[in-house]
Short mmCIF file of C-alpha atoms and ligand atoms in Angstrom, two decimals:
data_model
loop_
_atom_site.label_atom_id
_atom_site.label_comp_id
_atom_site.label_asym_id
_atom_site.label_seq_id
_atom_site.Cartn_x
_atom_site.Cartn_y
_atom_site.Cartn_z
CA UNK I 1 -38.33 149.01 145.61
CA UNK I 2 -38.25 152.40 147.68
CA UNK I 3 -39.58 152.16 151.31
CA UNK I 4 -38.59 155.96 151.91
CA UNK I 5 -36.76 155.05 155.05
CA UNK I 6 -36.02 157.84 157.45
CA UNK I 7 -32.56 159.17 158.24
CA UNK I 8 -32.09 157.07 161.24
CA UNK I 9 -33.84 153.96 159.25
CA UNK I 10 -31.40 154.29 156.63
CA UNK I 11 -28.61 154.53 159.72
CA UNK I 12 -29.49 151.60 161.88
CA UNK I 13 -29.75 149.16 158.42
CA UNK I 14 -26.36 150.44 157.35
CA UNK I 15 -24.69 149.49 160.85
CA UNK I 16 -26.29 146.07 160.82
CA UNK I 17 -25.22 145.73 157.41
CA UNK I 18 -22.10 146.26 158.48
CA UNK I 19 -21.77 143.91 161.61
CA UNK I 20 -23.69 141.28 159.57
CA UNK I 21 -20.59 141.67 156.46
CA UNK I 22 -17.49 142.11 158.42
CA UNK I 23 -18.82 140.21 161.60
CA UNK I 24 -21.18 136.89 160.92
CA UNK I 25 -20.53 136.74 156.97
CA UNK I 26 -16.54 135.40 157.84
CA UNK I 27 -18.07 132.78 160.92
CA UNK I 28 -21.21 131.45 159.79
CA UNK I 29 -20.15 128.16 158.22
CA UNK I 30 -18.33 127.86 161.17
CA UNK I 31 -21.12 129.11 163.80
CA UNK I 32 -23.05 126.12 161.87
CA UNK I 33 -20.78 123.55 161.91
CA UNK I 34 -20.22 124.03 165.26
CA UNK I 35 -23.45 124.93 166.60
CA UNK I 36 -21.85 127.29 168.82
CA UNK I 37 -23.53 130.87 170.39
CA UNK I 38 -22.30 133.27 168.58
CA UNK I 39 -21.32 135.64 171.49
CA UNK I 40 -18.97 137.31 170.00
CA UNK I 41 -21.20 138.88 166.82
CA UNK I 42 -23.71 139.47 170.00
CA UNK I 43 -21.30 142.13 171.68
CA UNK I 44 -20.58 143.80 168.12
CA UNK I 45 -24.25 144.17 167.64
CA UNK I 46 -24.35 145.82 171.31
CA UNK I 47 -21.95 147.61 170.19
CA UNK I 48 -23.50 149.02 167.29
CA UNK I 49 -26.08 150.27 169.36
CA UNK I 50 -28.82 147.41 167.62
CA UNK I 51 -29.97 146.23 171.06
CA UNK I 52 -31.21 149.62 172.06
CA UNK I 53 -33.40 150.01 168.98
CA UNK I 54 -36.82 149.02 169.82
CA UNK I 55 -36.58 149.96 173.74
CA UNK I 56 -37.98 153.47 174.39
CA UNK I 57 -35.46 156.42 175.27
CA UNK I 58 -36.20 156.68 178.57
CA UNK I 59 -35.20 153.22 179.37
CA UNK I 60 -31.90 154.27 177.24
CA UNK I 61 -33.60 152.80 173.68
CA UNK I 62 -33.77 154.45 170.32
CA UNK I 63 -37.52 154.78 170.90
CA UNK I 64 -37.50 153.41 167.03
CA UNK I 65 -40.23 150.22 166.80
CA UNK I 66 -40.87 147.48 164.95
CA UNK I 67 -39.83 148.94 161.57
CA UNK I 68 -36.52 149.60 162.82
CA UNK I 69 -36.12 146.25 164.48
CA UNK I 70 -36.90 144.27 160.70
CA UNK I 71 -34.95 146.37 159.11
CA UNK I 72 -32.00 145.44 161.58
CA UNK I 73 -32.83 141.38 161.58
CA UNK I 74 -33.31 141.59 157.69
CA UNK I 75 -29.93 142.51 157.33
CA UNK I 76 -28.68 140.38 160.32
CA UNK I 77 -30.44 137.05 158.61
CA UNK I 78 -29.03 138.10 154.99
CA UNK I 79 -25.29 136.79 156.36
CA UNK I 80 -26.41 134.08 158.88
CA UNK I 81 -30.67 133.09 160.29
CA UNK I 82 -28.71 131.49 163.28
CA UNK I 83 -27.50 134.31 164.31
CA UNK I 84 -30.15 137.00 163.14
CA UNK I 85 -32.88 134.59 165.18
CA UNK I 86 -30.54 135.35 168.98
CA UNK I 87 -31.31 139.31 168.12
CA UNK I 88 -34.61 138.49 167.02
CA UNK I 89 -35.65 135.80 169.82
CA UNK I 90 -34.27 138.96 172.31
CA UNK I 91 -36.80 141.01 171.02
CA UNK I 92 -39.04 138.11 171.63
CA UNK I 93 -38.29 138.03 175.35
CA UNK I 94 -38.65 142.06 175.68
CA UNK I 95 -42.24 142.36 174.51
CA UNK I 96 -44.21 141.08 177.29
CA UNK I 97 -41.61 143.42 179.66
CA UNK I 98 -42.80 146.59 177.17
CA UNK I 99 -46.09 145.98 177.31
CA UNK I 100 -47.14 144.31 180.73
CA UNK I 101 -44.07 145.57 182.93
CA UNK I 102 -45.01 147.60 185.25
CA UNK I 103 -42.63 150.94 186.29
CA UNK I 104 -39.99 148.66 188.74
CA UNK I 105 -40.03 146.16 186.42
CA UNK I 106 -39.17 147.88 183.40
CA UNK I 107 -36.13 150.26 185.15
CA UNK I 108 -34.95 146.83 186.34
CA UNK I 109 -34.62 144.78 183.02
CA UNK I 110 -34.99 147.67 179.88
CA UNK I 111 -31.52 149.27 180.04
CA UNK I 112 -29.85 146.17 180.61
CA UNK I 113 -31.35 144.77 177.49
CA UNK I 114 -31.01 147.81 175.71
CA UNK I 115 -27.19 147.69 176.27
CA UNK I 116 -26.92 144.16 175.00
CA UNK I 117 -25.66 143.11 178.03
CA UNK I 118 -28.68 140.79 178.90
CA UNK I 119 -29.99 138.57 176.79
CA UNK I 120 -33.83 137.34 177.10
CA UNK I 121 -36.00 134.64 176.24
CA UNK I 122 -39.83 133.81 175.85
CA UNK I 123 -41.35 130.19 176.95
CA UNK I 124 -44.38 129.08 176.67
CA UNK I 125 -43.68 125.17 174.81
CA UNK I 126 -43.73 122.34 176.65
CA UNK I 127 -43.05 118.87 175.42
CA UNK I 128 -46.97 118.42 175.79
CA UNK I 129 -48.42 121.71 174.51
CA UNK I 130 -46.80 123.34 171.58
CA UNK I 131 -49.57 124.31 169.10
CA UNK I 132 -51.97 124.27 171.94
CA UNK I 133 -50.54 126.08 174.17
CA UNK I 134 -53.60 125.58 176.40
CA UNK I 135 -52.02 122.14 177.18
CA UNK I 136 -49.07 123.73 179.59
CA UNK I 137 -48.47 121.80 182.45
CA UNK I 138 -45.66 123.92 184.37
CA UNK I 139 -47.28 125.40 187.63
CA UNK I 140 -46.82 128.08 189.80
CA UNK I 141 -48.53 127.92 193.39
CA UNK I 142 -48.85 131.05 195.43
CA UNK I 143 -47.11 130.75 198.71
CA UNK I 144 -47.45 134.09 200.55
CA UNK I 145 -45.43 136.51 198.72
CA UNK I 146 -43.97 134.57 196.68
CA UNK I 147 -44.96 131.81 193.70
CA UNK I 148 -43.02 128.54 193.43
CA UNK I 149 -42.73 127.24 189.67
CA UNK I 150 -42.42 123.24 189.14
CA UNK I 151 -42.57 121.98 185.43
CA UNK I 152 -40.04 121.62 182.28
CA UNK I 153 -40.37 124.19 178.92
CA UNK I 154 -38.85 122.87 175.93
CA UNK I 155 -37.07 124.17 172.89
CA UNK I 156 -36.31 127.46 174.09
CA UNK I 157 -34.75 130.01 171.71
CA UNK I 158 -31.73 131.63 173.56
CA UNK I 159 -32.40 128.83 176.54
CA UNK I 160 -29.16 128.82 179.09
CA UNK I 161 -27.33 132.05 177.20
CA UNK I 162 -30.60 134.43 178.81
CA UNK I 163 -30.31 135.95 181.35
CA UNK I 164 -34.04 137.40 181.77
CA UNK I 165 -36.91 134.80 180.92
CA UNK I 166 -40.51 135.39 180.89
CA UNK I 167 -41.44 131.67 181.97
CA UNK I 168 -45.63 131.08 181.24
CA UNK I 169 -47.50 128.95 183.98
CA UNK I 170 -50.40 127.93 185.48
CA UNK I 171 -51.16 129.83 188.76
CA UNK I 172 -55.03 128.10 188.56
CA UNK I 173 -55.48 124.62 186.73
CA UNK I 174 -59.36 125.09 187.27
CA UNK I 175 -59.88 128.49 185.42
CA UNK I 176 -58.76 127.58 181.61
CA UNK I 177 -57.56 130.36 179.82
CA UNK I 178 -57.88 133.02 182.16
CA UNK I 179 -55.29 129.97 184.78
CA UNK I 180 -52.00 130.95 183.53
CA UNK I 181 -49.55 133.92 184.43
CA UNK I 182 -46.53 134.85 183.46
CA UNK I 183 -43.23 135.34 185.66
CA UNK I 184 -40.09 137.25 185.22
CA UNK I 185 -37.00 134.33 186.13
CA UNK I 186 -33.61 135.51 186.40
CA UNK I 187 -31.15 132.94 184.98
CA UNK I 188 -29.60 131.83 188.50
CA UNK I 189 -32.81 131.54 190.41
CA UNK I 190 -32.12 128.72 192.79
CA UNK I 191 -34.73 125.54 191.36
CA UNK I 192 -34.19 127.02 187.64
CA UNK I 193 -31.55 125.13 185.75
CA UNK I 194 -31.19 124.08 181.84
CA UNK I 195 -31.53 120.63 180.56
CA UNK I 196 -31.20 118.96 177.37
CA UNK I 197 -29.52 121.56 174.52
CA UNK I 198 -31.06 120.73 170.94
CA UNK I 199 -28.92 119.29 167.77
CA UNK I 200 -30.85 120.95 165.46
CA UNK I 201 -31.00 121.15 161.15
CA UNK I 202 -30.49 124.43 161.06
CA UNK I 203 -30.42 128.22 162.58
CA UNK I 204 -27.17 125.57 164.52
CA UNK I 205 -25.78 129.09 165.80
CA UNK I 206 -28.87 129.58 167.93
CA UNK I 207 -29.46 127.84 171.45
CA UNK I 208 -32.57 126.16 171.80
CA UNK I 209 -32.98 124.64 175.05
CA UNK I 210 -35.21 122.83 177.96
CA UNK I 211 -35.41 124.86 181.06
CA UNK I 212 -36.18 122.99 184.20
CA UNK I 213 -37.99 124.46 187.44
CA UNK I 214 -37.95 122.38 190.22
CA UNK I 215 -39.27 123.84 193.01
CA UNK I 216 -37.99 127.85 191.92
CA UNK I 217 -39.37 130.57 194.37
CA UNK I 218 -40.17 134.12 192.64
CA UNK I 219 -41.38 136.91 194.50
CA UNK I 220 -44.63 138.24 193.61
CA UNK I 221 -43.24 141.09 192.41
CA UNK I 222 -42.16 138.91 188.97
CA UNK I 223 -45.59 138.85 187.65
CA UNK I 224 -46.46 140.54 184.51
CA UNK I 225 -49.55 142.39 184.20
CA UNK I 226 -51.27 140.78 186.96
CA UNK I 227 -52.32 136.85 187.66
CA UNK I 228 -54.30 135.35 185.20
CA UNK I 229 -52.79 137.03 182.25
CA UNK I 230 -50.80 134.67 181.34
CA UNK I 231 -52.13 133.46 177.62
CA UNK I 232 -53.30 137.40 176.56
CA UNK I 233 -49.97 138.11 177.08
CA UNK I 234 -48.41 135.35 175.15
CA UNK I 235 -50.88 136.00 172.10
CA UNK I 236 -50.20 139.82 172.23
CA UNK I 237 -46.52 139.25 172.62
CA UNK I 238 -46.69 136.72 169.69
CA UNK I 239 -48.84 139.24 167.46
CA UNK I 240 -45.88 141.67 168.02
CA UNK I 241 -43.51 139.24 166.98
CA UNK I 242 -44.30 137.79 164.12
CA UNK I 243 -43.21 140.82 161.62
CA UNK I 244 -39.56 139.96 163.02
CA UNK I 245 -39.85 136.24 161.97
CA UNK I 246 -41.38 137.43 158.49
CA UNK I 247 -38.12 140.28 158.63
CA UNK I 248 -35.73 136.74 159.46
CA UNK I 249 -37.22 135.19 156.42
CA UNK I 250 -36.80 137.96 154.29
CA UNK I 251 -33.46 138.94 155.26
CA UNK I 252 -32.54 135.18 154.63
CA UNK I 253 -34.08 134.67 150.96
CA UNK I 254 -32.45 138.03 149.93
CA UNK I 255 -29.31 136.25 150.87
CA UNK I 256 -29.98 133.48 148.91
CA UNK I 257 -31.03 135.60 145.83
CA UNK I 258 -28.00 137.08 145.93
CA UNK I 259 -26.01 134.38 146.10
CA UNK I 260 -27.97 132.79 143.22
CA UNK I 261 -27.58 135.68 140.83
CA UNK I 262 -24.08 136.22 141.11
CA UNK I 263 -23.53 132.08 140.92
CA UNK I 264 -25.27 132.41 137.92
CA UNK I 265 -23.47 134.97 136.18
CA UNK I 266 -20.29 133.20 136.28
CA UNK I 267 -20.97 129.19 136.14
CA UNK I 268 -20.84 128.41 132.17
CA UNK I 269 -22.30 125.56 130.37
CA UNK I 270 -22.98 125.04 126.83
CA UNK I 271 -20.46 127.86 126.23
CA UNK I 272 -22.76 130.50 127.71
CA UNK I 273 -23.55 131.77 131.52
CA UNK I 274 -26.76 129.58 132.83
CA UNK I 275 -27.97 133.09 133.42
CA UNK I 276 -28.37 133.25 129.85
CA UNK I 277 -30.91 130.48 129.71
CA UNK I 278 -34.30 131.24 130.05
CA UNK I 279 -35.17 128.20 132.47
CA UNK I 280 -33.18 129.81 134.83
CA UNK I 281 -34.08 133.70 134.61
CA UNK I 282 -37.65 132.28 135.11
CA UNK I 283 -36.62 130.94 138.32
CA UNK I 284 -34.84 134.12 139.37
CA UNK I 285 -37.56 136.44 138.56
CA UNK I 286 -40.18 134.87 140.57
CA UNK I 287 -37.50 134.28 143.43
CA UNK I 288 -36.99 137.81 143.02
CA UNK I 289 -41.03 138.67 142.42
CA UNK I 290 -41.65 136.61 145.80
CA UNK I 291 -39.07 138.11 148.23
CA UNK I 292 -40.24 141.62 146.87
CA UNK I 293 -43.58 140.68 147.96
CA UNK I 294 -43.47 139.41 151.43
CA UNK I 295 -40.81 142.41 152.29
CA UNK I 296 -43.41 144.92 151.33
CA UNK I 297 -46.02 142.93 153.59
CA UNK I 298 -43.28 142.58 156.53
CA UNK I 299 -43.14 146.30 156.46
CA UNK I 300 -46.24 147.51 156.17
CA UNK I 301 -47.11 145.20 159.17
CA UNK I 302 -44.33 146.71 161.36
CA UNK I 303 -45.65 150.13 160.22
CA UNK I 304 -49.08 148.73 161.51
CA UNK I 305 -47.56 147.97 165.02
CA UNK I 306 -46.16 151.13 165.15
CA UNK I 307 -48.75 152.86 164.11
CA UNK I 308 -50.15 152.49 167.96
CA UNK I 309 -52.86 149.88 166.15
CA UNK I 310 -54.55 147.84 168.65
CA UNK I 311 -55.39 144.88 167.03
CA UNK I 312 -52.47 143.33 164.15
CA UNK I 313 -53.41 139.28 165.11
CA UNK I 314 -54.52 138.91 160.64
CA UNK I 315 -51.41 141.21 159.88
CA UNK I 316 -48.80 139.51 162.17
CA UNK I 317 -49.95 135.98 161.00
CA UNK I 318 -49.99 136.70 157.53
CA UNK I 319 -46.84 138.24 157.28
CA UNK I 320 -45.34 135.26 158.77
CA UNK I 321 -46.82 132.75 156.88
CA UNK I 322 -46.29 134.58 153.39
CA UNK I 323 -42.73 135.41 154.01
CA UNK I 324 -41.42 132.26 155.86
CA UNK I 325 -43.26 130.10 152.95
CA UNK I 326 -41.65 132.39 150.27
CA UNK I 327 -37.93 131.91 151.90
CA UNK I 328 -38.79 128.19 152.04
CA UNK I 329 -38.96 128.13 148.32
CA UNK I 330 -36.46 130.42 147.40
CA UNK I 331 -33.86 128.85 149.31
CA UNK I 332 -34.89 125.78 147.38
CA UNK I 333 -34.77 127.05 144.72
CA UNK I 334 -31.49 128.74 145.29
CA UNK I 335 -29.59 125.63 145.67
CA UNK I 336 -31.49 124.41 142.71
CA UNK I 337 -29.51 126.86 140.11
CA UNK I 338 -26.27 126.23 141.91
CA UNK I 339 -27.07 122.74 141.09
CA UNK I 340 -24.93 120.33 142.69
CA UNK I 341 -22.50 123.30 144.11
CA UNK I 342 -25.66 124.11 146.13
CA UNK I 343 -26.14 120.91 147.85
CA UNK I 344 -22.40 121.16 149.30
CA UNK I 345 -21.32 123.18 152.18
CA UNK I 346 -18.53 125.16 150.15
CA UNK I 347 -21.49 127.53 149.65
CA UNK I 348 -24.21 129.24 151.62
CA UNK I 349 -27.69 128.11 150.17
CA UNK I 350 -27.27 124.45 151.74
CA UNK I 351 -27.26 126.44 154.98
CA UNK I 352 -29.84 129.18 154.18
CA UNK I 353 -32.63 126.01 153.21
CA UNK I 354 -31.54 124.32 156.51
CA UNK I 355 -32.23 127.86 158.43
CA UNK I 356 -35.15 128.50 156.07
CA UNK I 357 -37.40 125.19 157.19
CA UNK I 358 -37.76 126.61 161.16
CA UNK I 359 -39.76 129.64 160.17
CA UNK I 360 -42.69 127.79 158.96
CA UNK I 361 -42.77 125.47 162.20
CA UNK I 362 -42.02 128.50 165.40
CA UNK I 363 -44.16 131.60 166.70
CA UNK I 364 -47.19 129.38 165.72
CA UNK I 365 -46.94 126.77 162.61
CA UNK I 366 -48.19 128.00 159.40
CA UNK I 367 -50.90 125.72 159.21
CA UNK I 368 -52.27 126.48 162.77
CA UNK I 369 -51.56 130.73 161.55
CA UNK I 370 -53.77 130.27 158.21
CA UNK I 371 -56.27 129.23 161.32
CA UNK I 372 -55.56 132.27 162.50
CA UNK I 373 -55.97 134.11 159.60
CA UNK I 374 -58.96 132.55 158.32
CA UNK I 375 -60.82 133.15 161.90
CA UNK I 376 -60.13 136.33 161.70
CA UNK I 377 -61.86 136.98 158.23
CA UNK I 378 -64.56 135.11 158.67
CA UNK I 379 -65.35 136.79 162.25
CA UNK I 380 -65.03 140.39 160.26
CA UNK I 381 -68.29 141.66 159.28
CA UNK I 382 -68.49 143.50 156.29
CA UNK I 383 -64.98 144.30 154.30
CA UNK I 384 -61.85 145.82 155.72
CA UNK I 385 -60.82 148.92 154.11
C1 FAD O 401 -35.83 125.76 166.88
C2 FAD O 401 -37.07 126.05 167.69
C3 FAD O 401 -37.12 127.17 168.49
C4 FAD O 401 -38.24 127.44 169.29
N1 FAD O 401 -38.24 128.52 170.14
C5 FAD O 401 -39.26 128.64 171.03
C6 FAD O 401 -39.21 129.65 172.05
O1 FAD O 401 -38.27 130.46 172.11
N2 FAD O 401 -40.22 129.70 172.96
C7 FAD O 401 -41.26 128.83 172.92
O2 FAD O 401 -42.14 128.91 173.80
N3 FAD O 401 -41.36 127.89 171.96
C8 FAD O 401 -40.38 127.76 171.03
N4 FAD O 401 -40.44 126.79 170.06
C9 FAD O 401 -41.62 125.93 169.97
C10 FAD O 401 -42.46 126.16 168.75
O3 FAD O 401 -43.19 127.36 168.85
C11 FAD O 401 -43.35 124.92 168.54
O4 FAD O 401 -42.48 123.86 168.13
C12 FAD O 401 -44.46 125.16 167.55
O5 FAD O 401 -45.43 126.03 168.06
C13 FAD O 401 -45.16 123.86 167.14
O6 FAD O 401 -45.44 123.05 168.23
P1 FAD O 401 -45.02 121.52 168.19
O7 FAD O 401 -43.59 121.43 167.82
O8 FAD O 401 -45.41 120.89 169.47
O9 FAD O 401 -45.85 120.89 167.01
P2 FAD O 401 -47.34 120.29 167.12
O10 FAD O 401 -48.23 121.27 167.78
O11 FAD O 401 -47.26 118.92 167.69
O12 FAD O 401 -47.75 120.21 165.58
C14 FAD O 401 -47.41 119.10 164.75
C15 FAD O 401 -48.07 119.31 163.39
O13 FAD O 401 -49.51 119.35 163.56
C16 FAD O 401 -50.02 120.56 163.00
N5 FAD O 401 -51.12 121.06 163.81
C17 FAD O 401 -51.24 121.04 165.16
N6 FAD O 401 -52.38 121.61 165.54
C18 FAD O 401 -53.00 122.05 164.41
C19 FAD O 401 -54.22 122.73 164.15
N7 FAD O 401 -55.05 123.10 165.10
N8 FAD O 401 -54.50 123.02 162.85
C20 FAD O 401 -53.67 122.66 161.85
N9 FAD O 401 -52.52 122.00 162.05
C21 FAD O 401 -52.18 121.70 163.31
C22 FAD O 401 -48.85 121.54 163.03
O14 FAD O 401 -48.99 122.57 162.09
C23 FAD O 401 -47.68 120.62 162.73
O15 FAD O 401 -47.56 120.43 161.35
C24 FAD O 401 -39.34 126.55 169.23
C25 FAD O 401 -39.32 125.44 168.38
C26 FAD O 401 -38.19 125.17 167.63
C27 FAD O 401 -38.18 123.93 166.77
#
């Protein structure tokens, strides 16, 4: 399919294609078995310029959006989800600084993200409130000029290798949604440490981790947007967000396609390829149909962000859903026509149906997102052109 990418487009997917092949394609078994942060491929991607993408130019970005950005974690996630999802979760971490930092804030933080040099990180989850987020018991109490944060988030994406965290907490128990806030914490904040680091099934190259605030003083001047604006900013920053998990999942079943394909070409039985039976074209055409499908709906969503839009909540959600479902079964089915050379670890689509599984459960489950999606139609009057 032609997307008529621009000159740059065409530029920034070559260089991630590149980091992702000669970079994270040779360590990701590895980065999986050993569930370590892949620090290393982080600096190459610096390197290559792929942090400074999305950040506008005058905080020393490409100025180049959400389009960009997918196109980068698509090709990222093609070699290894673990690793794509630390670029991706970054991006995560920078929204609510892009669109709720004020001028100080975003000279501060933007150009050492754009660099690479600083990682971020987004919490909201709690071991209490996950899909209702509503149920968030961290706290922050006022004191003067400053706000003091008690409480524990959990499962953090990038948790402990951040340096920048935009940490979501009450400021006022007694006013609902309108009683939470969210704070800029820099990693090394006395009363913020990390606890418990995740064993997880899959995306093992990727920390997810508790973060623990006991007690952690942050001047007023850490507040984004202003106090109270805590959950719009977590749903807007999620909204924006969601095209990169639906990029992740594309990225990773275009992986798994190709690995299928070309397994399938060579492994003979009954004196013949397997590609030559029909059973198994079947599967790679709709594999093929699938992936095709939620790419074009990935892209025309981060074309809708771009695009200035104000409102993307349907557009986000659905890309998510549709692509993260679609990687779920062609991963599956992946491993499926390497038969029982899929299920071991001497090749990749074991590891690409582990990472797939975690898209359909983060940035909102995909049952709690066809919620979304179905509110949103029904509370439409009239049809949508
Ligand atoms: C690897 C990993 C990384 C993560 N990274 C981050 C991060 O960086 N920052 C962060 O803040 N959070 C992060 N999370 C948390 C993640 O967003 C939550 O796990 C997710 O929102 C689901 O919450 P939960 O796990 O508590 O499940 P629950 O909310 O307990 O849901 C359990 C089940 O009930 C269903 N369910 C619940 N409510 C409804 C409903 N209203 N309608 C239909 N079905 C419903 C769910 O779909 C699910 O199947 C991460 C999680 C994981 C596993």
């Amino acid at each position: 399919m032609e997307y008529f990418l621009t000159e740059q487009q065409k530029l920034i997917k070559s260089l991630a294609r590149r980091v992702a092949e000669e970079r994270i394609l040779p360590v990701r078994a590895e980065l999986d078995e050993e569930e370590e942060f892949p620090w290393a491929a982080i600096k190459d991607m610096a390197n290559a310029d792929l942090f400074r993408i999305f950040i506008p130019e005058q905080y020393e970005g490409l100025g180049e959006g959400c389009f960009a950005l997918c196109l980068a974690v698509e090709e990222l996630s093609r070699a290894c989800a673990g690793v794509a999802l630390c670029y991706a979760a970054d991006a995560l971490g920078t929204i609510p600084i892009l669109l709720y930092g004020n001028e100080q804030q975003k000279q501060k933080y933007l150009p050492a993200i754009a660099s690479g040099t600083k990682l971020t990180a987004f919490a909201l989850t709690e071991s209490g409130a996950g899909s209702d987020a509503s149920a968030i018991r961290t706290n922050a109490a006022r004191q003067g000029e400053e706000y003091v944060i008690n409480g524990t988030k959990q499962f953090i994406t990038n948790g402990g290798e951040a340096e920048i965290y935009t940490v979501i907490a009450l400021t006022d128990p007694t006013k609902g949604s309108r009683g939470a806030s969210a704070f800029l914490v820099d990693k090394g904040t006395p009363g913020f440490t990390f606890g418990k680091k995740e064993k997880k099934m899959g995306i093992r190259a990727s920390a997810t981790r508790e973060l623990v605030f006991h007690n952690c003083r942050v001047p007023r001047e850490n507040v984004l947007g202003r106090e109270g604006l805590g959950f719009v900013i977590t749903m807007k920053t999620l909204d924006g967000s969601r095209a990169g998990v639906g990029a992740l999942a594309v990225g990773l079943a275009q992986g798994a396609l190709e690995t299928a394909v070309a397994y399938a070409r060579q492994r003979q039985q009954f004196g013949h390829p397997i590609s030559a039976i029909q059973a198994v074209q079947h599967m790679l055409a709709d594999m093929a149909m699938n992936l095709e499908a939620a790419r074009a709906l990935v892209y025309a969503t981060a074309k809708t962000i771009d695009s200035g839009a104000k409102n993307f909540t349907e557009e986000g959600a659905m890309a998510k859903v549709f692509a993260s479902d679609m990687a779920m079964r062609v991963t599956t089915d992946a491993v499926q026509i390497l038969g029982g050379a899929g299920y071991m670890k001497d090749y990749p689509v074991e590891k690409m149906m582990r990472d797939a599984k975690i898209n359909q459960i983060y940035e909102g489950t995909n049952q709690v997102l066809r919620n979304v999606i179905a509110l949103e139609l029904l509370r439409r009057k009239g049809l949508r052109e």
